[in-house]
XYZ file of C-alpha atoms in Angstrom:
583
model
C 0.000 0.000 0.000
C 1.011 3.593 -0.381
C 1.424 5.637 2.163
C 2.772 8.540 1.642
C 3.193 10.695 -1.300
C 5.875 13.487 -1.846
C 6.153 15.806 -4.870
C 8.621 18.470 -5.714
C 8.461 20.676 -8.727
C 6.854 18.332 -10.460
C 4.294 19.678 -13.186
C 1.785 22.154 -11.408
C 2.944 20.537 -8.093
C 5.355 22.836 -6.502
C 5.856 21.175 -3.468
C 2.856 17.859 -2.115
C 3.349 15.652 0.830
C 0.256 13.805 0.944
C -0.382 11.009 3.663
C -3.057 8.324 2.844
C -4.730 6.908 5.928
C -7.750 5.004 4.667
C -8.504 1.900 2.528
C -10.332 4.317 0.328
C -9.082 7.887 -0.665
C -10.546 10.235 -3.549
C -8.795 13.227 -4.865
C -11.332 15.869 -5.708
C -10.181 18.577 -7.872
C -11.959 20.559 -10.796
C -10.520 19.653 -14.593
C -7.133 21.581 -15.054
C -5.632 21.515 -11.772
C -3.283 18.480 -11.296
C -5.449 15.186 -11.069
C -3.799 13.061 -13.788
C -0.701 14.924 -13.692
C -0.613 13.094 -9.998
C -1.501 9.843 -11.420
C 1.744 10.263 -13.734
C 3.779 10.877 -11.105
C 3.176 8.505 -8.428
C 3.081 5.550 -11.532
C 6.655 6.582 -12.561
C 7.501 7.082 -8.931
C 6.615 3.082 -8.808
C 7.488 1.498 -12.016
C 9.574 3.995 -14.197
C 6.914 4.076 -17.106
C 6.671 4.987 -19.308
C 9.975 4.939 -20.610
C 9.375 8.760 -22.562
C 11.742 10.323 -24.582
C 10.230 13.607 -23.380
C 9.770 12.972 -19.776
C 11.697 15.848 -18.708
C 8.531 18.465 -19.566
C 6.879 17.376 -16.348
C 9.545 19.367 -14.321
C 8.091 22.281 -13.402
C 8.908 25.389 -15.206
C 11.611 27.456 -13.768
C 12.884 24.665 -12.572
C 15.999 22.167 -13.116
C 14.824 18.921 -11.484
C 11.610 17.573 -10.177
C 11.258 14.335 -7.500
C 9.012 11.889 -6.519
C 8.980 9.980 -3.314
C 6.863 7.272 -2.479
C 6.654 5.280 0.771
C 4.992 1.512 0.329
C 4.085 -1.244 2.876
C 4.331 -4.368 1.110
C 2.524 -7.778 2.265
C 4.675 -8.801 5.534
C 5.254 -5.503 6.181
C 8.003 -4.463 4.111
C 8.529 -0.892 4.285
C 9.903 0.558 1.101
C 10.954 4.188 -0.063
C 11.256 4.857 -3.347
C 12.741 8.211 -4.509
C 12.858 9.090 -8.429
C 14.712 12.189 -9.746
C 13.938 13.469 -13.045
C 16.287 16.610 -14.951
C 14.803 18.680 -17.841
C 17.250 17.211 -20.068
C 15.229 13.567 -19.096
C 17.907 11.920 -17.203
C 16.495 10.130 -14.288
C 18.051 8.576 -10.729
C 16.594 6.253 -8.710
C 17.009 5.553 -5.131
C 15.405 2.682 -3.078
C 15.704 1.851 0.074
C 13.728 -1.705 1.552
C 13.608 -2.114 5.481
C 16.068 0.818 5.876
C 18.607 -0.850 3.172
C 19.163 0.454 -0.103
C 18.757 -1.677 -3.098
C 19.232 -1.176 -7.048
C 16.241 -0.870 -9.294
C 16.531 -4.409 -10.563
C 16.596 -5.749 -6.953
C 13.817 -3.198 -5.972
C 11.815 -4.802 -8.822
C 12.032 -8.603 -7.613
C 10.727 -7.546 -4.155
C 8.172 -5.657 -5.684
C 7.004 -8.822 -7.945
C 7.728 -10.997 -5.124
C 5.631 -9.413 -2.901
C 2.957 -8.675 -5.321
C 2.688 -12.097 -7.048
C 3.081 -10.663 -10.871
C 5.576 -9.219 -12.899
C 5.367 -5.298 -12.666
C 4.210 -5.421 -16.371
C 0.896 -6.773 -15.311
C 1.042 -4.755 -12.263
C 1.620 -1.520 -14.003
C -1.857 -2.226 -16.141
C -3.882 -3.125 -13.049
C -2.619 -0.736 -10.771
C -2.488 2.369 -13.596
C -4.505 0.913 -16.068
C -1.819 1.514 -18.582
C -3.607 -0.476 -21.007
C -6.100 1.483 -21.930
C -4.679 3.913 -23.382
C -6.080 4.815 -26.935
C -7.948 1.001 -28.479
C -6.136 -1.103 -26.441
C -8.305 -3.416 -23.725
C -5.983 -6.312 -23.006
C -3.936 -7.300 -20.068
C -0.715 -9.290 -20.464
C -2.153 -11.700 -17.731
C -1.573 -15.270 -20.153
C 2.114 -15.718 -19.364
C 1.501 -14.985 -15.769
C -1.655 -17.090 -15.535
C 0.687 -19.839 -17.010
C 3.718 -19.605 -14.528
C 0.695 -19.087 -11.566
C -1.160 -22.402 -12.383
C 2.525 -24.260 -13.519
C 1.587 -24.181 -17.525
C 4.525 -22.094 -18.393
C 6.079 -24.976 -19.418
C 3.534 -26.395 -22.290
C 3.499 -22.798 -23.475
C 7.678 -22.774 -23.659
C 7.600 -26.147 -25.966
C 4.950 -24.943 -28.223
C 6.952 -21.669 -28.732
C 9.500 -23.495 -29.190
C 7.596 -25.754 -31.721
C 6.547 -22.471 -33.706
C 10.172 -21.700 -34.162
C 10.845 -24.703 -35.543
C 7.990 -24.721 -37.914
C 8.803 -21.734 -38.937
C 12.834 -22.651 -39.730
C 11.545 -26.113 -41.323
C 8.815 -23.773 -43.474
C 11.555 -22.093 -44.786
C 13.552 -24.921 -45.501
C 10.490 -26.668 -47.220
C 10.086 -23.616 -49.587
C 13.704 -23.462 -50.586
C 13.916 -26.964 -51.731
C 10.215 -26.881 -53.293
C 11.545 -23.422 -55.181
C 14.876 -25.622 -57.388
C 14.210 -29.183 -57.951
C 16.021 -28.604 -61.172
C 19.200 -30.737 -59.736
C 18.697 -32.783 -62.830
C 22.213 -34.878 -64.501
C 21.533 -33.289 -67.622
C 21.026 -29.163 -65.581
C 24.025 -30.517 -64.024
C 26.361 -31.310 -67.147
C 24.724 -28.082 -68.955
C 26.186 -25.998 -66.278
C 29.926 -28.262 -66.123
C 29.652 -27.362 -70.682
C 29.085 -23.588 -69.625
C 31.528 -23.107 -66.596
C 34.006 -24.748 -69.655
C 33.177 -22.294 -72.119
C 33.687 -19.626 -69.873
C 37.059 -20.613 -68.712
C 37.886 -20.870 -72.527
C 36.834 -17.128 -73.432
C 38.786 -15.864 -70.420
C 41.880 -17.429 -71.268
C 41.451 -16.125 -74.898
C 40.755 -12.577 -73.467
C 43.084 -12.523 -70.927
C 46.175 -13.138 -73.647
C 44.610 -9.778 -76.057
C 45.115 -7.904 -72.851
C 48.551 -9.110 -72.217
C 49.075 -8.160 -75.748
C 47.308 -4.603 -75.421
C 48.902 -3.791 -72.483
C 52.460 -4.544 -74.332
C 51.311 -1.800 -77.286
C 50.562 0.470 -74.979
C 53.867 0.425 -73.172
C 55.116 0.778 -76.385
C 53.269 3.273 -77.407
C 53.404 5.708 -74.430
C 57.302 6.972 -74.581
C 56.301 8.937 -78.163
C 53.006 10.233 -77.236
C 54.282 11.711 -73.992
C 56.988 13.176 -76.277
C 54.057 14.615 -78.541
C 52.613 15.816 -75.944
C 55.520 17.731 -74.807
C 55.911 19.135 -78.191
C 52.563 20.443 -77.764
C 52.914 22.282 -74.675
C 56.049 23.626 -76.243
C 54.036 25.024 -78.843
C 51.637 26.674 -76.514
C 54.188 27.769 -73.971
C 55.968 29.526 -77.299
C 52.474 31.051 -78.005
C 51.708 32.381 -74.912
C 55.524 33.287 -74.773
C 55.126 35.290 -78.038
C 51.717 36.885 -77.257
C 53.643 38.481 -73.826
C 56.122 40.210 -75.654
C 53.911 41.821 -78.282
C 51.644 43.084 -75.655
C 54.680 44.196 -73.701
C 56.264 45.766 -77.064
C 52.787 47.424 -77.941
C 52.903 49.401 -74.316
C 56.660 50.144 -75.214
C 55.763 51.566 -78.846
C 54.659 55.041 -77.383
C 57.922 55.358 -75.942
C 60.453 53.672 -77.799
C 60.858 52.880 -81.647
C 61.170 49.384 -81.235
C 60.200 48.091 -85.171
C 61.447 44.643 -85.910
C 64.714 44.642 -83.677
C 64.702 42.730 -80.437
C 62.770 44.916 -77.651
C 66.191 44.692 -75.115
C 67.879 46.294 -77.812
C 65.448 49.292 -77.853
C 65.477 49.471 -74.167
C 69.356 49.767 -74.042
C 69.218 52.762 -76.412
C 66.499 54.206 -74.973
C 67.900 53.989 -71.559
C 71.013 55.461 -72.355
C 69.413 58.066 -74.455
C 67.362 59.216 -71.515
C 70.328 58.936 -69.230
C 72.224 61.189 -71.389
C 69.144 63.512 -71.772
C 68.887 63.468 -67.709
C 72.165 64.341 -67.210
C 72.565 67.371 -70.377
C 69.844 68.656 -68.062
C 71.021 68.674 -64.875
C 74.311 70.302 -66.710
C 72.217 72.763 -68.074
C 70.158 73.513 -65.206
C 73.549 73.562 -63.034
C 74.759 76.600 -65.529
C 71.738 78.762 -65.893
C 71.453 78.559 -62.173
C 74.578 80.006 -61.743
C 73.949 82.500 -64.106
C 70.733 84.048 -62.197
C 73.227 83.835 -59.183
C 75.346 86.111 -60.844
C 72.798 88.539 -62.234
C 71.351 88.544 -58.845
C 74.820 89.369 -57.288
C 75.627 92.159 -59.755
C 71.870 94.028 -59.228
C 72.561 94.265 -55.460
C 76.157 95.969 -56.291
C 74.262 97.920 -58.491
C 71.867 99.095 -55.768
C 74.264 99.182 -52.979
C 77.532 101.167 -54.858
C 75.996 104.737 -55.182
C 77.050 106.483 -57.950
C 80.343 104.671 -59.110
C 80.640 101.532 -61.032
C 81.025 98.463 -58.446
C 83.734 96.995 -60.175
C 85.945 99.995 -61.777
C 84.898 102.471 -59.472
C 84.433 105.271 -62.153
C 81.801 107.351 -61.599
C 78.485 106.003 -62.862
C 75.780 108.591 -64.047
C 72.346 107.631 -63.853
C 71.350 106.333 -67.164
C 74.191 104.374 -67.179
C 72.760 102.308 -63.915
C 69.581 102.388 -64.962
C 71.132 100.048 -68.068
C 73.101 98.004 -66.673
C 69.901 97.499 -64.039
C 67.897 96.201 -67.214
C 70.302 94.585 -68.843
C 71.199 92.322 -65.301
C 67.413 91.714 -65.168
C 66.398 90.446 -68.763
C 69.942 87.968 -67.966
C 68.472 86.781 -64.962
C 64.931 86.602 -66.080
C 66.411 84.675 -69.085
C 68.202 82.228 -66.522
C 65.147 81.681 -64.859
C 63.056 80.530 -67.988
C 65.688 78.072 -68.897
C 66.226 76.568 -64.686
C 62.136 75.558 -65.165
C 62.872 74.178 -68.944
C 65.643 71.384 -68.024
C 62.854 71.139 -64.803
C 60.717 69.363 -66.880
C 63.262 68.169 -68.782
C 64.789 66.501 -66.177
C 61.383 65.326 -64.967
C 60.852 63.532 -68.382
C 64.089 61.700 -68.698
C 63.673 60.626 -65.293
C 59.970 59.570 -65.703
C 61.356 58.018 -69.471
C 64.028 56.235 -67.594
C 61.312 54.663 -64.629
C 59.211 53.396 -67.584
C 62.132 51.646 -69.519
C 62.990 49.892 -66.357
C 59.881 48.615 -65.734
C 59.628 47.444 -68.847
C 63.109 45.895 -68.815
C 61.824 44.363 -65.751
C 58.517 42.676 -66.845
C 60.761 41.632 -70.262
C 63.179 39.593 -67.804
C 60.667 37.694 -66.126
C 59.359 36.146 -69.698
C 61.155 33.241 -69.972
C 61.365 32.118 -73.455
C 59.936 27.855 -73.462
C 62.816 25.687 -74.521
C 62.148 23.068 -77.393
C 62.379 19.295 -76.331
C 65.367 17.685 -77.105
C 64.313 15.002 -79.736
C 61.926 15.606 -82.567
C 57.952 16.055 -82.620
C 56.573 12.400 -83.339
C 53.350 14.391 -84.765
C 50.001 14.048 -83.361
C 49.504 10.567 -84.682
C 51.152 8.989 -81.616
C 48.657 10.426 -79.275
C 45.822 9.147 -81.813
C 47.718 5.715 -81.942
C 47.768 5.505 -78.066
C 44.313 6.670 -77.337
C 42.706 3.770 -79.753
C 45.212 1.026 -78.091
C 44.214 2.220 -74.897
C 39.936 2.172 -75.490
C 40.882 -1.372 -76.884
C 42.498 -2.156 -73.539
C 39.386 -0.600 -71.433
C 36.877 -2.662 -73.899
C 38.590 -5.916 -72.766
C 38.919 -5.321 -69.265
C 35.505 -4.415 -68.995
C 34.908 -7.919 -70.892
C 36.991 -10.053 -69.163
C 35.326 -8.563 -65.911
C 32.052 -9.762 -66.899
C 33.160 -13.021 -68.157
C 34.735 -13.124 -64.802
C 30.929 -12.195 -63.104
C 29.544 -14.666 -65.328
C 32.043 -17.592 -64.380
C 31.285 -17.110 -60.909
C 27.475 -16.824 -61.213
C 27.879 -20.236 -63.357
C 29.972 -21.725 -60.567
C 27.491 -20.769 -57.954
C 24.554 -22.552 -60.373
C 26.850 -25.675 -60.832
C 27.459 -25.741 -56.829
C 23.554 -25.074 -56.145
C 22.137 -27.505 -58.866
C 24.477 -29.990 -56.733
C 23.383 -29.435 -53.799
C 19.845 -29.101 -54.825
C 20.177 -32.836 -56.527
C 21.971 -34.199 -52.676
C 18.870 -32.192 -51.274
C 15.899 -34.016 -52.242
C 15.476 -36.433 -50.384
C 15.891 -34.078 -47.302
C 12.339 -32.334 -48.899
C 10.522 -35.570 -48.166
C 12.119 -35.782 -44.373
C 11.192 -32.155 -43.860
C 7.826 -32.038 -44.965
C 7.249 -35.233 -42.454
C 9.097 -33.277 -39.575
C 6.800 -30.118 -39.907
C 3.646 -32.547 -40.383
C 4.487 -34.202 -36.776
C 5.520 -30.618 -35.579
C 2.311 -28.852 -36.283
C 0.126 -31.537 -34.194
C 2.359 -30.979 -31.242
C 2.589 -27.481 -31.241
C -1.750 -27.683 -32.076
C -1.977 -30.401 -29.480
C 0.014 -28.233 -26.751
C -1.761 -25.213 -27.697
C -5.073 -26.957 -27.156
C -4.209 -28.264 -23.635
C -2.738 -25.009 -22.315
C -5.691 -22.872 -23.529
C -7.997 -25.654 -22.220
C -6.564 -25.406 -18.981
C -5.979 -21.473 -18.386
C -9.956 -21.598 -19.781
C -10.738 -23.591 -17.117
C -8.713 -21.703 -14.512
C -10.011 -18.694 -15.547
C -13.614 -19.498 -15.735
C -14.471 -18.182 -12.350
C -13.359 -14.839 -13.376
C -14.490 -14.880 -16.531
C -18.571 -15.640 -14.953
C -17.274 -12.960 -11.814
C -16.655 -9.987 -14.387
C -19.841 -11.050 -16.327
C -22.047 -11.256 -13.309
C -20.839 -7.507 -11.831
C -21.236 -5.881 -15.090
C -24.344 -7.331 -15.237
C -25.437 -5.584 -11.289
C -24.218 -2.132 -13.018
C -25.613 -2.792 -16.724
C -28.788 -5.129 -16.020
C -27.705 -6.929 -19.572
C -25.083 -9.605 -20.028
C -22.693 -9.389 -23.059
C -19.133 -8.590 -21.284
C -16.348 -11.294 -22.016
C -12.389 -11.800 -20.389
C -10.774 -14.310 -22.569
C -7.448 -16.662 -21.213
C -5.381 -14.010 -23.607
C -6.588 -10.836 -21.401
C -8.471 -9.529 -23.936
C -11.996 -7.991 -23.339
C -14.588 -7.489 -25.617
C -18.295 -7.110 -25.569
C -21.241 -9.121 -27.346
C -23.832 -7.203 -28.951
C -27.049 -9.476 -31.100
C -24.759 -11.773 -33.584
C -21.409 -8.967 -33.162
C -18.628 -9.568 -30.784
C -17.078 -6.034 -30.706
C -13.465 -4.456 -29.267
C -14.252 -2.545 -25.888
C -12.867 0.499 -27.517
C -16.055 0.515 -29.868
C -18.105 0.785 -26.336
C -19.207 4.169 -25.277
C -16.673 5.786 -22.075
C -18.665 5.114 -19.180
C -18.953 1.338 -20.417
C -15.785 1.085 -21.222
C -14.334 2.441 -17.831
C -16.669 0.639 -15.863
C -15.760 -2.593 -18.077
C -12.066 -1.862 -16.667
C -12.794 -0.935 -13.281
C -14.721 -4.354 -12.727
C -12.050 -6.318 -14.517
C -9.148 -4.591 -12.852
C -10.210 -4.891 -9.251
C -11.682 -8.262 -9.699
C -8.153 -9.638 -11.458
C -5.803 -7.545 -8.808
C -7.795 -9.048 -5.768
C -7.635 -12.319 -7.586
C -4.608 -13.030 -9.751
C -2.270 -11.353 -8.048
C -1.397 -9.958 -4.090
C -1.477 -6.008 -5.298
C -2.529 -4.153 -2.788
C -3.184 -0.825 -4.362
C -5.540 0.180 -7.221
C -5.868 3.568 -9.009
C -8.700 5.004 -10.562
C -8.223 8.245 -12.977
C -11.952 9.780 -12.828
C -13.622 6.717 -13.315
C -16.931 7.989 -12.738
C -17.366 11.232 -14.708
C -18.268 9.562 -18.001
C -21.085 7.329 -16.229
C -24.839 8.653 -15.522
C -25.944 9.584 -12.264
C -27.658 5.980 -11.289
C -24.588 3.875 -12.706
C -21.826 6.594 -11.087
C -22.871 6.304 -7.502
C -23.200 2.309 -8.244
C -19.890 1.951 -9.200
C -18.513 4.433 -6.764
C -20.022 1.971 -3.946
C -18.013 -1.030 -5.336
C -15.239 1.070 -4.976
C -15.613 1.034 -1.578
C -17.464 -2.581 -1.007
C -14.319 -4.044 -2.884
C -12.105 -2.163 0.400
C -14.495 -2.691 2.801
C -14.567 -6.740 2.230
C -10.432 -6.532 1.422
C -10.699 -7.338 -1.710
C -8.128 -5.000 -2.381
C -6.364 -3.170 0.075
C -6.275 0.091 -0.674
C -7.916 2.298 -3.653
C -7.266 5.605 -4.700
C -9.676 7.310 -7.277
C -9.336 11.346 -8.633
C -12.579 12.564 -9.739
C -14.458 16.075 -9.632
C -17.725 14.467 -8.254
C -17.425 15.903 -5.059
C -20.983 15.543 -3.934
C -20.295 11.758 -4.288
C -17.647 11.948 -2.672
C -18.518 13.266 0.102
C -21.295 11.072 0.405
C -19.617 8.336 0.245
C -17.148 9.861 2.989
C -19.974 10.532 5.572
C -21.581 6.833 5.191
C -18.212 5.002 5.560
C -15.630 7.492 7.578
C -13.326 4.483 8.550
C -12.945 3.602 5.074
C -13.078 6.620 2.569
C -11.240 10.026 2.845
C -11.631 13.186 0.549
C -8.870 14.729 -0.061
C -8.848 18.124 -2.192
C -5.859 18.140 -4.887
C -4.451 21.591 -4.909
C -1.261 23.143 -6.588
C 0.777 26.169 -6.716
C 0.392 28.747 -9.505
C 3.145 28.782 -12.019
């Protein structure tokens, strides 16, 4: 039984610690607020399912982790706490601890089944109804019916049986598909396997020979080839220096002489030209010096001649004023000429040497040594060489089609050692399919009769709730429903009979089959009308009060019921009102 239940962060649940005190507990709560969400937790909490990719959305948000803690009494009073921790990422822990020692999860599990009397498969659909879910209405009770009643082992040798049948079917079809292991299939495939080793000796010597040429052949076509990127190396050579030469025509007279020659000349031409006028410049400078020199004289000597010292009437400076002043305006107009002079040469000269610059790093292609074969040794190559790929792609598929012969020859063999084994196998699988049919038969016979007092209890209580008889339980743990001539799949019924169809089934099989002390219901009455709720609401609690099950825990918003149900059994039911913290 559970006892206590302890939530933290876990959807809408900030923090829960719930203790359950009575054989009968309903969580009231209106849609929206947490019911199912609790269901989810405290079913994880207990088995780990289900195993969901996307588990880690039930952490609340704002949150990292979320835990569940559950505290159990098992029959003979084991105590058992179970702690679950569960990131947002969806990596889970588990801790477990059984009579104050901790165990693993796989150890926690035996106790659990142990205790229980069922593997937690068949406890997590009775206890959770996991089962029901979507169409599905079975309950994997057949294998555990079988190891319960000692039948396990019938069902083990007619699985076992089925295998068989099913390798021996396959074997049966394979030697039923080729009986063509004939002598005569036999020596037509020893004439063709010949045949083939004939055409790939005669193929293999043409490539020998091919492959001869073309080692031959390849020394002069890589020798025409060279000759041909000589040619275009001498092109692209050529097309340099008349591009280069064409740039060079609007500044040197180039013509049909080599363009170094024309670069010499006209770098020594310039050279000479820059240095006449820096000699020129150099003279007509010192000339407006002098000019310059004798005007001051004339200004500063008064009225006698600065160099004879005669005296010097006035017109007479006044002259030799002007005549100083055109000689150093003169020297002046002749300083900016060799300027630009100058200026040219030197520009002339930066030209020529990067054009003697960009003519040295051409590199004029150097012819190959021996002489060009001509294009016909490429030609000659190329067709040896096709002829080469055309037979190697030959001889591969006369190699493909000696092996696929070899394969036939080996299988038409076999096939003809093989037939008698067809005969042997067909008798085997005859002899097989009784036993398996004859163990099948005694194993369902015998779970049918087992099972036949819950199969007339689950009839007769849906019939108290219903008034009309039609629900079945077969040995499988499949439910269904009769209706006139139809037998139909309980997810056809409406909800309220299908939940009720569950709820009757699942307490009656967890009080029977197995030692589960704890049941949960996920509002199992609000699909059900008024007369058929409150009826199945007091098996609820009839089921605890005469211990068929121990303890049952039901959410529902049916308060009024509820509460009814509270004040005429106190000792057995308790409301409790499922609240959570807003987000």
């Amino acid at each position: 039984m559970i006892r206590n239940i302890r939530l933290v962060n876990w959807r809408a649940y900030q923090e829960l610690d719930l203790a359950l005190t009575r054989p009968v507990t309903f969580f009231v709560a209106p849609n929206g607020v947490g019911k199912t969400s609790l269901v989810e937790a405290v079913r994880w909490g207990m088995f780990g399912t289900p195993e969901d990719r996307d588990r880690g959305r039930a952490v609340r948000g704002g949150h990292e982790s979320a835990t569940v803690e559950l505290d159990l009494t098992l029959p003979g009073s084991v105590d058992v706490r179970v702690t679950r921790t569960l990131k947002r990422n969806g990596a889970a822990t588990f801790e477990a601890c059984v009579d104050g020692n901790a165990v693993d999860e796989g150890r926690y599990r035996t106790i659990l089944r142990d205790a229980w009397g069922a593997d937690p498969r068949l406890l997590d659909s009775l206890v959770f109804e996991s089962v029901a879910a979507g169409r599905t209405t079975g309950f994997p009770i057949r294998d555990h019916l079988a190891d319960v009643f000692g039948i396990e082992p019938l069902l083990n040798a007619a699985s076992q049986l089925k295998a068989r049948r099913s390798d021996l079917a396959k074997k049966i079809k394979s030697l039923r598909d080729d009986l063509s292991g004939s002598d005569e299939a036999i020596a037509a495939a020893v004439r063709r396997v010949d045949g083939l080793d004939t055409e790939l000796q005669l193929v293999t010597a043409e490539r020998r020979a091919t492959d001869d040429a073309v080692n031959e052949l390849e020394p002069a076509a890589a020798l025409a080839a060279s000759w041909d990127r000589y040619r275009e190396d001498a092109m692209a050579y050529s097309s340099r220096i008349q591009s280069l030469v064409a740039e060079m025509a609007g500044m040197l007279e180039v013509g049909d002489k080599d363009p170094r020659i024309a670069l010499t000349r006209g770098e020594r031409e310039a050279s000479t030209a820059l240095e006449e006028g820096i000699r020129a410049k150099a003279a007509a400078e010192v000339q407006a010096a002098s000019s310059a020199s004798a005007t001051d004289l004339l200004h500063s000597a008064g009225d006698r001649c600065p160099t004879c010292l005669r005296p010097l009437a006035d017109d007479e400076r006044d002259a030799a004023l002007a005549a100083h002043g055109d000689v150093g305006s003169h020297a002046h107009t002749e300083i900016e000429q060799h300027d630009r002079q100058t200026a040219a040469a030197r520009e002339r000269l930066s030209a020529i040497s990067r054009f003697g610059q960009a003519l040295n790093e051409y590199r004029a292609p150097s012819e190959p040594e021996r002489p060009d074969p001509g294009p016909e040794a490429s030609i000659a190559l190329a067709e040896v060489r096709l002829q080469a790929s055309e037979l190697a792609e030959r001889h591969g598929a006369l190699n493909s089609q000696r092996e696929a012969a070899l394969l036939k020859l080996e299988e038409l063999r076999r096939t003809a050692e093989d037939q008698s084994a067809l005969e042997a196998a067909a008798r085997e699988d005859l002899v097989v399919e009784v036993t398996q049919k004859t163990l099948n038969e005694v194993a369902d016979r015998y779970l049918a009769e087992r099972i036949e007092p819950l199969v007339h209890e689950i009839g007769r209580r849906w019939k108290l709730v219903f008034g009309s008889e039609g629900l079945k339980f077969g040995s499988d743990g499949q439910l269904s429903f009769s209706r006139g001539d139809f037998d139909l799949a309980l997810g056809d019924l409406s909800g309220g009979e299908r939940a009720t169809a569950l709820l009757v089934t699942r307490l009656l099989l967890a009080g029977s089959v197995t030692r589960a002390s704890t049941i949960w219901f996920d509002e199992p009455l609000e699909h059900l009308d008024p007369r058929r709720r409150a009826a199945v609401a007091r098996t609820m609690v009839l089921a605890a009060q005469a211990g068929a099950v121990g303890q049952i825990l039901v959410t529902t918003y049916e308060e009024g019921l509820a509460r009814r149900l509270a004040a005429t059994a106190p000792d057995i039911v308790e409301l409790t009102y499922a609240r959570t913290d807003p987000r």
